[in-house]
Amino acid sequence: MPRQIPRIDIPQTDLWTTLFDRKEKPFPDSQVIYQDPYSNRHYTYATLKLTTQKFGSGLRTSLSFKKGDVLTLFARNSIDYPAIVWGAHWAGGVVSPANPGYGVRELAHHLRDSGTGVLVTEGGLLGVALQACRQVGIEKSRVLVVGEGEGGDGDGVRGWVEIMEGEVRGERERLDAGRDLGFLVYSSGTTGLPKGVMLTHRNVVSDLFMVNSNEGQILGWKDDRVLSVLPFYHIYGLQCLVHFPAYAGVTTLVMPSFDLKKFCEIIQNHKITYTFVAPPVVLHLAKSPIVSNYDLSSLRMITSGAAPLTKELIHAVHDRLGTEVKQAYGLSETSPVTHMQRKWNKGLGSNGPALPNQICKFMSPDGHEVPPGKEGELWISGPNVFLGYHNNPEATAACKTPDGFFKTGDIGYEDEDGNMYITDRVKELIKYKGFQVAPAELEGILASHEMVADVAVIGVEDLERASEVPLACVVLREGVEGSEEVEREIARWIAERAANHKRLRGGVVFIQEVPKSASGKILRRVLKEEMKKKFKVKAKL
C-alpha cells in the first residue's frame, strides 16, 4: 500500500482570490514583493494587486477579452510578468507562457495549438512575435508590449500600460476553481513535441499550498530575500518564484535570464539568502572559478529541481560556500512540485518526502506496486494533478489511469523514511544486452571528476554488439585539453565506480556545451542527433 502522506487544508478558490482576497496575511500591503535589481522599480503587494485589476479591466474593455480566452506571454522574466498573469486571471482568462527562445515556427505552433487571443511580448521579441501572429491570423491590435519604455511600435502595437488608463471597470470574473483552467503550459519536449498541459486553478492553488507547507516554514518575509532566475514561462519558476513570493510576502529580486557573474553580483550586493535553481547553476557554484570573486556568504540555502543532483555535488557546494543545497521534484503535469526536502542533509541526495495531499506509489512494468527500496515507475494522484493534455486525448489516456493516477515516466524508489530517489526516465534508460543503464547515475559519477565541467550520457547503437551502449559527452573544465589520454582517464573513472554493464562502451567525446532546456533538463534527443552527424560509434572497451 502507498505510504500515508500528511494532509493540509486547501481553499477551493481560484488563484487571484487566493492571493488577493485573503482574510488575513502576515505581511503589510507595503511589503515589496518583486524588485528589479538593476533599477529602483518594484511592486509592493498593494501596487501589485491594483495593477492586476487595472490590466484585467483593460483587457476586457480594450480587447473584449472574456472568460476562457487565452493570453500568451512571450517574454523573459521581469517584475511585470506576475501582474500580467493575474490581470488575465482577473478577467477570467487562461495564461499560456511561451519560451522566449522560440523561433517563428515554434511560437506559431504554440499560438495555434493554444488558441491564443492576446499576445504579450517584449520589444526585443516583437519581430518574431509579429511574424508568428501573421502565420496564425492574430491581428496587431491584439499584441501588447511590455518592458523598457512600455510603448508599442507605433504601427498598431500598443504597450501594455496603454490599456490600463482610467479606473478599474466592472467586477472580477467568477471562476470555478476545479473546472476552469488557470494555465496552459507546454512540456519541455525532451522526448518529443511539447504538449499543452491543462492546469486548473485548483491544481495550481493546491500545489502552492503544498509548497508553502514546506517552504513557508523555512522562509520569512522579514528576513529573507530570494533571487529569481528560473524562467517564469516554466512551471517550476512560475509556481516557486511568481506565485509563492506573493503568497508568502518574501521579497524577490528578478533576473531576466541567467548570467553567472550577475547572479553572483546580485547575491553579494543584495544579501540574497535563498534561491530556487536548476542543476546547471549548482554545477557552476561548485566548480566555476568565477564564484571565488564574490562574497556569497549570505546565501544560506538553495533548492534545486528539474534533474537529480549527486551527493558529491551537494557536498562540493557546501564545502565551498557553506550553502545548503536541498532538492525538489515535480513535473508540469503536477503543477509542479510533488516532493521536497526540508533539511539538506536529511535524505541527502534524495528529493525528500512527498508533499501533503497526494498518493504516490512505485509500479513495476507489469503494473504491480513495488515495496520500499525497490525501483519502479512513479505514479501520483492528488489535487495538483493536471486535467489532461490540450487537444490530445490519446496522450492523456496513455498517462492517466481510470482511478486518477498520473504515470510520470520517471523511475525511482522510496527509502524507509519516505525520501524519494529518482534514478532515470523510462524512455531514457539505456538497454545494454538486457541490462538497464541509467544515464543520470553515470552523469553523477562523471560530474565528480575534477576534469569534468559538465556531462551528458546518451545511448547509441553499437552494430558490432547489436546493442545500445553508453556514450559520454563531456565538457572539460577550463584549461583541460581533450586527448585520448583524457578519454581513457574518464572511461577508467566509470569502470572503477560502476558495474561492468555500465561502462562507457560507446566511448567519450568532448563537446563545448550540453544542450539543455531552460529548466535544466538535458535534451538527449538533440544530443543524439548531433552525435549521429559527427561521430560513428566504435567499440572502445
Coordinates of C-alpha atoms in Angstrom, one line a residue:
M1 CA 0.0 0.0 0.0
P2 CA 1.2 3.6 -0.6
R3 CA 2.7 5.4 2.3
Q4 CA 0.4 7.6 4.3
I5 CA 1.1 11.3 3.5
P6 CA 0.0 14.2 5.7
R7 CA -3.0 16.3 4.7
I8 CA -3.4 20.1 4.9
D9 CA -6.5 22.3 4.3
I10 CA -6.6 23.9 0.8
P11 CA -9.1 26.5 -0.2
Q12 CA -11.4 25.8 -3.1
T13 CA -10.8 29.2 -4.6
D14 CA -9.2 30.4 -7.9
L15 CA -5.6 31.8 -7.8
W16 CA -6.5 35.5 -7.8
T17 CA -8.9 35.1 -4.9
T18 CA -6.3 33.0 -3.0
L19 CA -3.7 35.7 -3.4
F20 CA -5.6 38.9 -3.2
D21 CA -8.9 38.3 -1.4
R22 CA -7.2 36.8 1.7
K23 CA -8.9 37.4 5.0
E24 CA -5.5 37.7 6.7
K25 CA -1.9 37.6 5.8
P26 CA 1.3 38.1 8.0
F27 CA 2.9 40.9 6.0
P28 CA 1.7 44.5 5.3
D29 CA 0.4 45.8 2.0
S30 CA 3.5 47.9 1.7
Q31 CA 5.8 44.9 1.6
V32 CA 7.9 44.8 -1.6
I33 CA 7.2 41.5 -3.4
Y34 CA 9.1 41.9 -6.7
Q35 CA 12.2 44.1 -7.2
D36 CA 14.3 44.8 -10.3
P37 CA 18.0 44.5 -9.1
Y38 CA 19.2 46.9 -11.8
S39 CA 16.8 49.8 -11.1
N40 CA 14.6 51.1 -8.3
R41 CA 11.4 49.7 -9.9
H42 CA 9.5 47.3 -7.6
Y43 CA 6.0 46.2 -6.8
T44 CA 4.5 46.2 -3.3
Y45 CA 1.7 43.8 -2.5
A46 CA -0.8 46.8 -2.8
T47 CA 0.5 48.1 -6.2
L48 CA 0.7 44.5 -7.5
K49 CA -3.0 43.9 -6.7
L50 CA -4.1 47.2 -8.2
T51 CA -2.1 46.6 -11.4
T52 CA -3.7 43.2 -11.9
Q53 CA -7.1 44.8 -11.6
K54 CA -6.4 47.6 -14.0
F55 CA -4.7 45.3 -16.5
G56 CA -7.6 42.8 -16.3
S57 CA -10.1 45.6 -16.7
G58 CA -8.1 46.9 -19.7
L59 CA -8.1 43.5 -21.4
R60 CA -11.8 43.3 -21.1
T61 CA -12.7 46.8 -22.2
S62 CA -10.0 47.4 -24.9
L63 CA -9.7 43.9 -26.3
S64 CA -13.0 42.3 -25.5
F65 CA -11.1 39.6 -23.5
K66 CA -13.5 37.3 -21.8
K67 CA -13.7 34.2 -19.6
G68 CA -11.9 31.3 -21.1
D69 CA -9.8 33.4 -23.6
V70 CA -6.1 32.6 -23.8
L71 CA -3.4 35.1 -23.3
T72 CA 0.1 34.0 -24.3
L73 CA 3.0 35.7 -22.5
F74 CA 6.1 35.6 -24.7
A75 CA 8.7 37.4 -22.7
R76 CA 11.7 37.0 -20.4
N77 CA 11.4 37.3 -16.7
S78 CA 10.5 40.8 -15.4
I79 CA 8.8 42.3 -12.3
D80 CA 5.8 43.0 -14.6
Y81 CA 5.3 39.3 -15.5
P82 CA 3.2 38.4 -12.4
A83 CA 0.8 41.4 -12.8
I84 CA 0.1 40.4 -16.4
V85 CA -0.6 36.8 -15.4
W86 CA -3.0 37.7 -12.7
G87 CA -4.6 40.5 -14.6
A88 CA -5.6 37.9 -17.2
H89 CA -7.0 35.7 -14.4
W90 CA -8.9 38.7 -13.0
A91 CA -10.7 38.9 -16.4
G92 CA -11.3 35.2 -16.3
G93 CA -8.7 34.2 -18.9
V94 CA -6.2 31.4 -19.3
V95 CA -2.5 32.2 -19.3
S96 CA -0.1 30.3 -21.6
P97 CA 3.5 31.2 -21.0
A98 CA 5.8 30.7 -24.1
N99 CA 9.5 30.1 -24.2
P100 CA 11.2 33.4 -25.2
G101 CA 13.8 31.4 -27.0
Y102 CA 11.2 30.2 -29.6
G103 CA 11.7 31.0 -33.2
V104 CA 8.8 31.9 -35.5
R105 CA 7.8 28.3 -36.3
E106 CA 7.8 27.2 -32.7
L107 CA 5.8 30.3 -31.5
A108 CA 3.3 29.9 -34.3
H109 CA 2.7 26.3 -33.2
H110 CA 2.2 27.5 -29.6
L111 CA -0.2 30.2 -30.6
R112 CA -2.2 28.0 -32.9
D113 CA -2.3 25.0 -30.6
S114 CA -3.3 27.1 -27.5
G115 CA -5.9 29.1 -29.4
T116 CA -4.3 32.4 -28.2
G117 CA -6.4 35.5 -28.5
V118 CA -4.0 38.1 -27.0
L119 CA -0.2 38.0 -27.1
V120 CA 2.0 40.0 -24.7
T121 CA 5.7 40.2 -25.7
E122 CA 8.7 42.5 -25.2
G123 CA 10.4 44.8 -27.6
G124 CA 13.4 42.5 -28.4
L125 CA 11.0 39.7 -29.4
L126 CA 8.4 41.7 -31.2
G127 CA 9.7 40.8 -34.7
V128 CA 9.4 37.1 -34.0
A129 CA 6.0 37.6 -32.3
L130 CA 4.5 39.6 -35.2
Q131 CA 5.7 37.1 -37.8
A132 CA 4.2 34.2 -35.8
C133 CA 1.0 36.2 -35.4
R134 CA 0.7 36.7 -39.2
Q135 CA 1.0 33.0 -39.7
V136 CA -1.9 32.2 -37.4
G137 CA -4.1 35.2 -38.1
I138 CA -3.7 37.2 -34.9
E139 CA -4.1 40.9 -35.6
K140 CA -1.5 43.5 -34.5
S141 CA -4.1 45.2 -32.3
R142 CA -4.2 42.1 -30.1
V143 CA -0.4 42.3 -29.4
L144 CA 0.9 44.2 -26.4
V145 CA 4.5 45.1 -25.5
V146 CA 6.0 45.0 -22.0
G147 CA 9.4 46.3 -21.0
E148 CA 11.6 49.4 -21.4
G149 CA 9.5 52.3 -22.5
E150 CA 6.5 50.1 -22.4
G151 CA 5.3 51.5 -25.7
G152 CA 4.4 49.8 -28.9
D153 CA 6.0 50.1 -32.3
G154 CA 3.8 53.0 -33.4
D155 CA 2.2 50.9 -36.1
G156 CA -0.8 49.2 -34.4
V157 CA 1.1 47.6 -31.5
R158 CA 0.4 49.1 -28.0
G159 CA 2.3 49.0 -24.8
W160 CA 0.6 47.0 -22.1
V161 CA 0.3 50.1 -19.9
E162 CA -1.8 51.9 -22.6
I163 CA -4.8 49.7 -22.0
M164 CA -4.7 50.4 -18.2
E165 CA -5.7 54.1 -18.4
G166 CA -8.5 55.1 -16.2
E167 CA -10.3 53.4 -13.4
V168 CA -11.0 49.7 -12.9
R169 CA -14.3 48.9 -14.6
G170 CA -16.6 46.1 -13.7
E171 CA -16.1 43.2 -11.3
R172 CA -13.7 40.3 -11.3
E173 CA -14.8 37.3 -13.3
R174 CA -16.1 34.5 -11.1
L175 CA -14.4 31.2 -11.8
D176 CA -14.9 27.5 -10.9
A177 CA -11.5 26.6 -9.4
G178 CA -12.0 22.9 -10.1
R179 CA -13.0 23.2 -13.7
D180 CA -11.7 26.5 -15.2
L181 CA -8.2 26.5 -16.5
G182 CA -5.6 28.9 -15.0
F183 CA -2.7 27.9 -17.2
L184 CA -1.9 26.1 -20.4
V185 CA 1.8 25.3 -20.0
Y186 CA 3.8 23.4 -22.5
S187 CA 6.0 20.5 -21.5
S188 CA 9.7 20.9 -22.4
G189 CA 9.6 18.3 -25.1
T190 CA 12.7 16.3 -24.1
T191 CA 11.1 13.2 -25.6
G192 CA 9.0 14.7 -28.4
L193 CA 7.0 17.7 -29.4
P194 CA 5.8 19.9 -26.5
K195 CA 2.3 19.2 -25.3
G196 CA -0.1 21.6 -23.8
V197 CA -0.7 20.8 -20.1
M198 CA -4.1 21.9 -18.8
L199 CA -3.9 23.1 -15.2
T200 CA -7.0 24.2 -13.4
H201 CA -7.0 26.9 -10.7
R202 CA -7.5 24.1 -8.1
N203 CA -4.4 22.3 -9.4
V204 CA -2.2 25.4 -9.0
V205 CA -3.6 26.6 -5.7
S206 CA -3.3 23.1 -4.3
D207 CA 0.4 22.9 -5.2
L208 CA 1.0 26.4 -3.9
F209 CA -0.3 25.4 -0.5
M210 CA 1.7 22.1 -0.7
V211 CA 4.9 24.1 -1.4
N212 CA 4.1 26.6 1.3
S213 CA 3.7 23.8 3.9
N214 CA 7.4 23.2 3.4
E215 CA 9.0 26.5 2.3
G216 CA 6.7 28.6 4.5
Q217 CA 8.5 27.0 7.5
I218 CA 11.9 28.0 6.1
L219 CA 11.5 31.4 4.6
G220 CA 10.4 34.5 6.4
W221 CA 9.2 37.8 4.8
K222 CA 11.1 40.0 7.3
D223 CA 14.5 38.4 7.0
D224 CA 14.8 36.6 3.6
R225 CA 15.5 37.8 0.1
V226 CA 15.0 35.4 -2.8
L227 CA 16.9 35.6 -6.1
S228 CA 14.6 34.7 -9.1
V229 CA 16.5 33.3 -12.1
L230 CA 14.4 30.3 -13.2
P231 CA 12.4 31.1 -16.3
F232 CA 8.9 32.2 -15.4
Y233 CA 7.4 30.5 -18.5
H234 CA 8.4 27.2 -17.0
I235 CA 6.0 25.8 -14.3
Y236 CA 8.9 25.5 -11.8
G237 CA 9.7 29.2 -11.9
L238 CA 6.0 30.1 -12.3
Q239 CA 5.0 28.3 -9.1
C240 CA 8.0 28.9 -6.9
L241 CA 9.1 32.4 -8.0
V242 CA 5.9 34.0 -9.1
H243 CA 3.1 32.6 -7.0
F244 CA 4.9 31.6 -3.9
P245 CA 6.5 35.0 -3.1
A246 CA 3.2 36.8 -3.5
Y247 CA 1.6 34.4 -1.1
A248 CA 4.5 34.3 1.4
G249 CA 5.3 38.0 1.1
V250 CA 9.0 37.3 0.5
T251 CA 10.9 40.0 -1.4
T252 CA 12.1 38.5 -4.7
L253 CA 14.8 40.1 -7.0
V254 CA 14.1 39.2 -10.6
M255 CA 16.8 38.4 -13.2
P256 CA 15.7 38.4 -16.9
S257 CA 17.9 35.4 -17.6
F258 CA 20.8 33.6 -16.0
D259 CA 24.3 35.1 -16.1
L260 CA 26.8 33.7 -13.6
K261 CA 28.6 37.0 -12.9
K262 CA 25.4 39.0 -12.5
F263 CA 23.9 36.1 -10.4
C264 CA 26.9 36.3 -8.0
E265 CA 26.9 40.1 -8.0
I266 CA 23.2 40.3 -7.0
I267 CA 23.7 37.8 -4.2
Q268 CA 26.6 39.8 -2.9
N269 CA 25.1 43.3 -3.3
H270 CA 21.6 42.5 -2.1
K271 CA 22.4 39.9 0.5
I272 CA 20.3 37.2 -1.1
T273 CA 19.5 34.4 1.4
Y274 CA 17.7 31.8 -0.8
T275 CA 17.2 30.8 -4.4
F276 CA 15.5 28.2 -6.5
V277 CA 17.6 26.9 -9.4
A278 CA 18.2 24.0 -11.8
P279 CA 21.2 21.7 -11.6
P280 CA 23.5 23.7 -14.1
V281 CA 23.6 26.6 -11.6
V282 CA 24.6 24.2 -8.8
L283 CA 27.4 22.9 -11.0
H284 CA 28.6 26.5 -11.6
L285 CA 28.7 27.2 -7.9
A286 CA 30.6 24.0 -7.2
K287 CA 33.2 24.3 -10.0
S288 CA 33.4 27.7 -11.7
P289 CA 36.4 29.9 -10.8
I290 CA 34.2 33.0 -11.2
V291 CA 32.4 32.2 -8.0
S292 CA 35.6 32.8 -6.0
N293 CA 35.5 36.5 -6.9
Y294 CA 32.3 37.2 -4.9
D295 CA 31.1 37.1 -1.3
L296 CA 28.2 34.7 -1.3
S297 CA 28.1 34.2 2.5
S298 CA 24.5 35.5 2.8
L299 CA 23.2 32.6 0.6
R300 CA 22.2 30.1 3.3
M301 CA 20.1 27.7 1.2
I302 CA 19.3 26.6 -2.4
T303 CA 16.5 24.4 -3.7
S304 CA 17.3 22.6 -6.9
G305 CA 14.9 20.8 -9.1
A306 CA 14.3 19.6 -12.7
A307 CA 17.0 16.9 -12.6
P308 CA 18.8 14.9 -10.0
L309 CA 21.9 16.1 -8.1
T310 CA 24.6 13.8 -6.7
K311 CA 25.7 13.8 -3.1
E312 CA 29.2 14.7 -4.2
L313 CA 27.9 17.9 -6.0
I314 CA 25.8 18.9 -2.9
H315 CA 28.8 18.5 -0.6
A316 CA 31.1 20.4 -3.1
V317 CA 28.8 23.5 -2.8
H318 CA 28.5 23.2 1.0
D319 CA 32.3 22.8 1.4
R320 CA 33.0 25.7 -0.9
L321 CA 30.3 28.2 0.2
G322 CA 28.7 26.9 3.3
T323 CA 25.4 26.9 1.5
E324 CA 22.9 24.1 2.0
V325 CA 21.5 22.6 -1.2
K326 CA 18.3 20.6 -1.0
Q327 CA 16.3 19.0 -3.7
A328 CA 12.8 19.0 -5.0
Y329 CA 10.9 17.1 -7.7
G330 CA 7.9 17.8 -9.9
L331 CA 6.5 17.9 -13.4
S332 CA 4.4 20.3 -15.4
E333 CA 1.6 17.8 -15.1
T334 CA 1.7 18.0 -11.2
S335 CA 1.7 21.9 -11.0
P336 CA 4.7 21.1 -10.4
V337 CA 6.2 20.2 -7.0
T338 CA 5.4 16.8 -5.5
H339 CA 8.4 16.1 -3.3
M340 CA 10.8 18.4 -1.4
Q341 CA 13.5 18.2 1.2
R342 CA 13.2 20.4 4.3
K343 CA 16.7 19.8 5.5
W344 CA 19.5 19.3 3.1
N345 CA 21.3 16.5 5.0
K346 CA 18.2 14.5 5.8
G347 CA 17.8 12.1 2.9
L348 CA 20.9 13.5 1.3
G349 CA 20.8 13.1 -2.5
S350 CA 17.1 12.4 -2.4
N351 CA 14.1 14.6 -3.5
G352 CA 12.8 14.4 0.1
P353 CA 9.4 13.1 1.1
A354 CA 6.1 13.7 -0.7
L355 CA 4.3 16.9 0.0
P356 CA 0.8 16.7 1.5
N357 CA -2.5 15.6 0.0
Q358 CA -1.0 13.1 -2.6
I359 CA -0.8 9.4 -3.1
C360 CA 2.5 8.2 -4.5
K361 CA 3.4 4.7 -5.5
F362 CA 6.1 2.9 -7.5
M363 CA 5.0 0.4 -10.1
S364 CA 6.6 -2.5 -11.9
P365 CA 6.4 -2.8 -15.7
D366 CA 3.6 -5.3 -15.3
G367 CA 1.5 -2.9 -13.2
H368 CA 2.2 -4.1 -9.6
E369 CA 3.2 -1.8 -6.8
V370 CA 6.7 -2.5 -5.5
P371 CA 7.9 -2.3 -1.9
P372 CA 10.1 0.5 -0.4
G373 CA 13.7 0.2 -1.6
K374 CA 12.8 -1.3 -4.9
E375 CA 12.7 0.7 -8.2
G376 CA 9.6 1.3 -10.1
E377 CA 7.8 3.9 -12.2
L378 CA 6.4 6.8 -10.0
W379 CA 2.6 7.2 -10.2
I380 CA 0.9 10.2 -8.4
S381 CA -2.6 11.1 -7.5
G382 CA -3.7 14.3 -5.9
P383 CA -5.4 17.7 -6.3
N384 CA -2.3 19.0 -8.1
V385 CA -2.5 16.5 -10.9
F386 CA -3.4 18.1 -14.3
L387 CA -6.7 17.9 -16.1
G388 CA -5.1 16.4 -19.3
Y389 CA -3.2 17.4 -22.5
H390 CA -4.8 20.1 -24.6
N391 CA -6.4 18.7 -27.8
N392 CA -4.7 15.3 -27.2
P393 CA -7.0 12.8 -25.6
E394 CA -4.8 9.9 -26.7
A395 CA -1.7 11.2 -24.8
T396 CA -3.9 11.9 -21.8
A397 CA -5.3 8.4 -21.8
A398 CA -1.9 6.9 -22.1
C399 CA -0.5 8.6 -18.9
K400 CA -3.6 8.8 -16.7
T401 CA -5.3 5.8 -15.1
P402 CA -9.1 5.5 -14.7
D403 CA -8.7 6.0 -10.9
G404 CA -6.8 9.3 -11.4
F405 CA -3.1 8.3 -11.1
F406 CA -0.6 10.1 -13.4
K407 CA 2.2 7.9 -14.7
T408 CA 5.2 10.1 -14.5
G409 CA 7.6 8.1 -16.7
D410 CA 10.2 8.5 -14.0
I411 CA 12.0 5.6 -12.4
G412 CA 12.8 5.8 -8.7
Y413 CA 12.3 4.3 -5.3
E414 CA 11.4 5.3 -1.7
D415 CA 13.6 4.7 1.3
E416 CA 12.3 3.6 4.7
D417 CA 11.9 7.2 5.8
G418 CA 9.8 8.1 2.8
N419 CA 12.5 10.0 0.9
M420 CA 12.3 9.6 -2.9
Y421 CA 15.2 9.0 -5.2
I422 CA 14.7 9.4 -8.9
T423 CA 17.2 7.3 -10.9
D424 CA 16.0 7.9 -14.5
R425 CA 13.3 8.4 -17.1
V426 CA 11.6 5.3 -18.5
K427 CA 12.3 6.4 -22.1
E428 CA 16.0 7.4 -21.3
L429 CA 17.1 4.1 -19.9
I430 CA 19.9 2.6 -22.0
K431 CA 19.4 -1.1 -22.6
Y432 CA 22.7 -2.9 -22.9
K433 CA 22.3 -6.6 -23.6
G434 CA 19.3 -6.9 -21.3
F435 CA 20.7 -4.7 -18.6
Q436 CA 19.2 -1.3 -17.9
V437 CA 21.7 1.6 -17.5
A438 CA 20.5 4.9 -16.1
P439 CA 22.3 7.9 -17.7
A440 CA 21.7 10.1 -14.6
E441 CA 23.7 7.7 -12.5
L442 CA 26.7 7.8 -14.8
E443 CA 26.4 11.6 -15.2
G444 CA 26.6 11.9 -11.4
I445 CA 29.7 9.8 -11.2
L446 CA 31.4 11.7 -14.1
A447 CA 30.5 15.1 -12.7
S448 CA 32.5 14.4 -9.6
H449 CA 35.7 14.1 -11.7
E450 CA 37.9 17.2 -11.4
M451 CA 38.4 17.5 -15.2
V452 CA 34.7 17.5 -16.0
A453 CA 32.7 20.7 -16.0
D454 CA 29.5 19.2 -17.4
V455 CA 28.4 15.9 -18.9
A456 CA 25.5 14.1 -20.6
V457 CA 25.3 10.3 -21.2
I458 CA 23.2 9.0 -24.1
G459 CA 22.6 5.6 -25.6
V460 CA 23.9 4.9 -29.1
E461 CA 23.7 1.8 -31.2
D462 CA 26.8 -0.4 -31.4
L463 CA 26.4 -2.6 -34.5
E464 CA 29.2 -4.9 -33.5
R465 CA 27.5 -5.7 -30.2
A466 CA 23.9 -5.4 -31.6
S467 CA 23.1 -3.4 -28.6
E468 CA 22.8 0.1 -27.2
V469 CA 25.9 1.3 -25.3
P470 CA 26.5 4.4 -23.1
L471 CA 28.4 7.3 -24.7
A472 CA 29.6 10.2 -22.5
C473 CA 29.5 13.7 -24.0
V474 CA 31.9 15.7 -21.8
V475 CA 32.5 19.4 -21.3
L476 CA 36.0 19.7 -19.9
R477 CA 37.0 22.3 -17.3
E478 CA 38.8 25.4 -18.4
G479 CA 42.4 24.7 -19.0
V480 CA 42.0 20.9 -19.7
E481 CA 42.6 19.8 -23.3
G482 CA 40.8 16.9 -24.8
S483 CA 43.0 13.9 -25.7
E484 CA 43.0 10.2 -25.9
E485 CA 44.7 10.1 -22.5
V486 CA 41.9 12.1 -21.0
E487 CA 39.3 9.9 -22.7
R488 CA 40.9 6.8 -21.1
E489 CA 41.0 8.5 -17.7
I490 CA 37.3 9.3 -17.9
A491 CA 36.4 5.8 -19.0
R492 CA 38.5 4.4 -16.2
W493 CA 36.7 6.6 -13.7
I494 CA 33.4 5.0 -14.6
A495 CA 34.9 1.5 -14.8
E496 CA 36.2 1.7 -11.2
R497 CA 32.9 3.0 -9.8
A498 CA 30.1 1.3 -11.7
A499 CA 29.1 -2.2 -12.7
N500 CA 30.6 -3.8 -15.8
H501 CA 27.5 -3.3 -17.9
K502 CA 27.6 0.4 -17.2
R503 CA 31.0 1.1 -18.7
L504 CA 31.3 3.7 -21.5
R505 CA 31.4 1.2 -24.3
G506 CA 30.2 4.0 -26.7
G507 CA 33.3 6.0 -25.7
V508 CA 33.9 9.6 -24.7
V509 CA 33.5 12.7 -26.9
F510 CA 34.3 16.2 -26.0
I511 CA 31.7 18.9 -26.6
Q512 CA 31.5 22.7 -26.0
E513 CA 28.1 22.7 -24.2
V514 CA 25.5 20.2 -23.1
P515 CA 22.1 21.1 -24.7
K516 CA 19.5 21.7 -22.0
S517 CA 16.0 23.1 -21.7
A518 CA 15.5 26.3 -19.7
S519 CA 14.6 24.2 -16.7
G520 CA 17.9 22.4 -16.8
K521 CA 16.9 19.1 -18.3
I522 CA 19.3 17.6 -20.7
L523 CA 17.9 17.5 -24.2
R524 CA 19.1 14.0 -25.1
R525 CA 17.3 13.7 -28.4
V526 CA 19.1 16.9 -29.5
L527 CA 22.4 15.5 -28.4
K528 CA 21.8 12.2 -30.1
E529 CA 21.1 13.9 -33.4
E530 CA 24.3 15.9 -33.0
M531 CA 26.3 12.8 -32.3
K532 CA 24.8 11.0 -35.3
K533 CA 26.1 13.7 -37.5
K534 CA 29.6 14.0 -36.0
F535 CA 30.6 10.5 -34.9
K536 CA 30.5 6.9 -35.7
V537 CA 30.3 4.8 -32.6
K538 CA 33.2 2.4 -32.1
A539 CA 33.6 -0.3 -29.6
K540 CA 36.3 1.0 -27.3
L541 CA 36.0 -1.1 -24.1

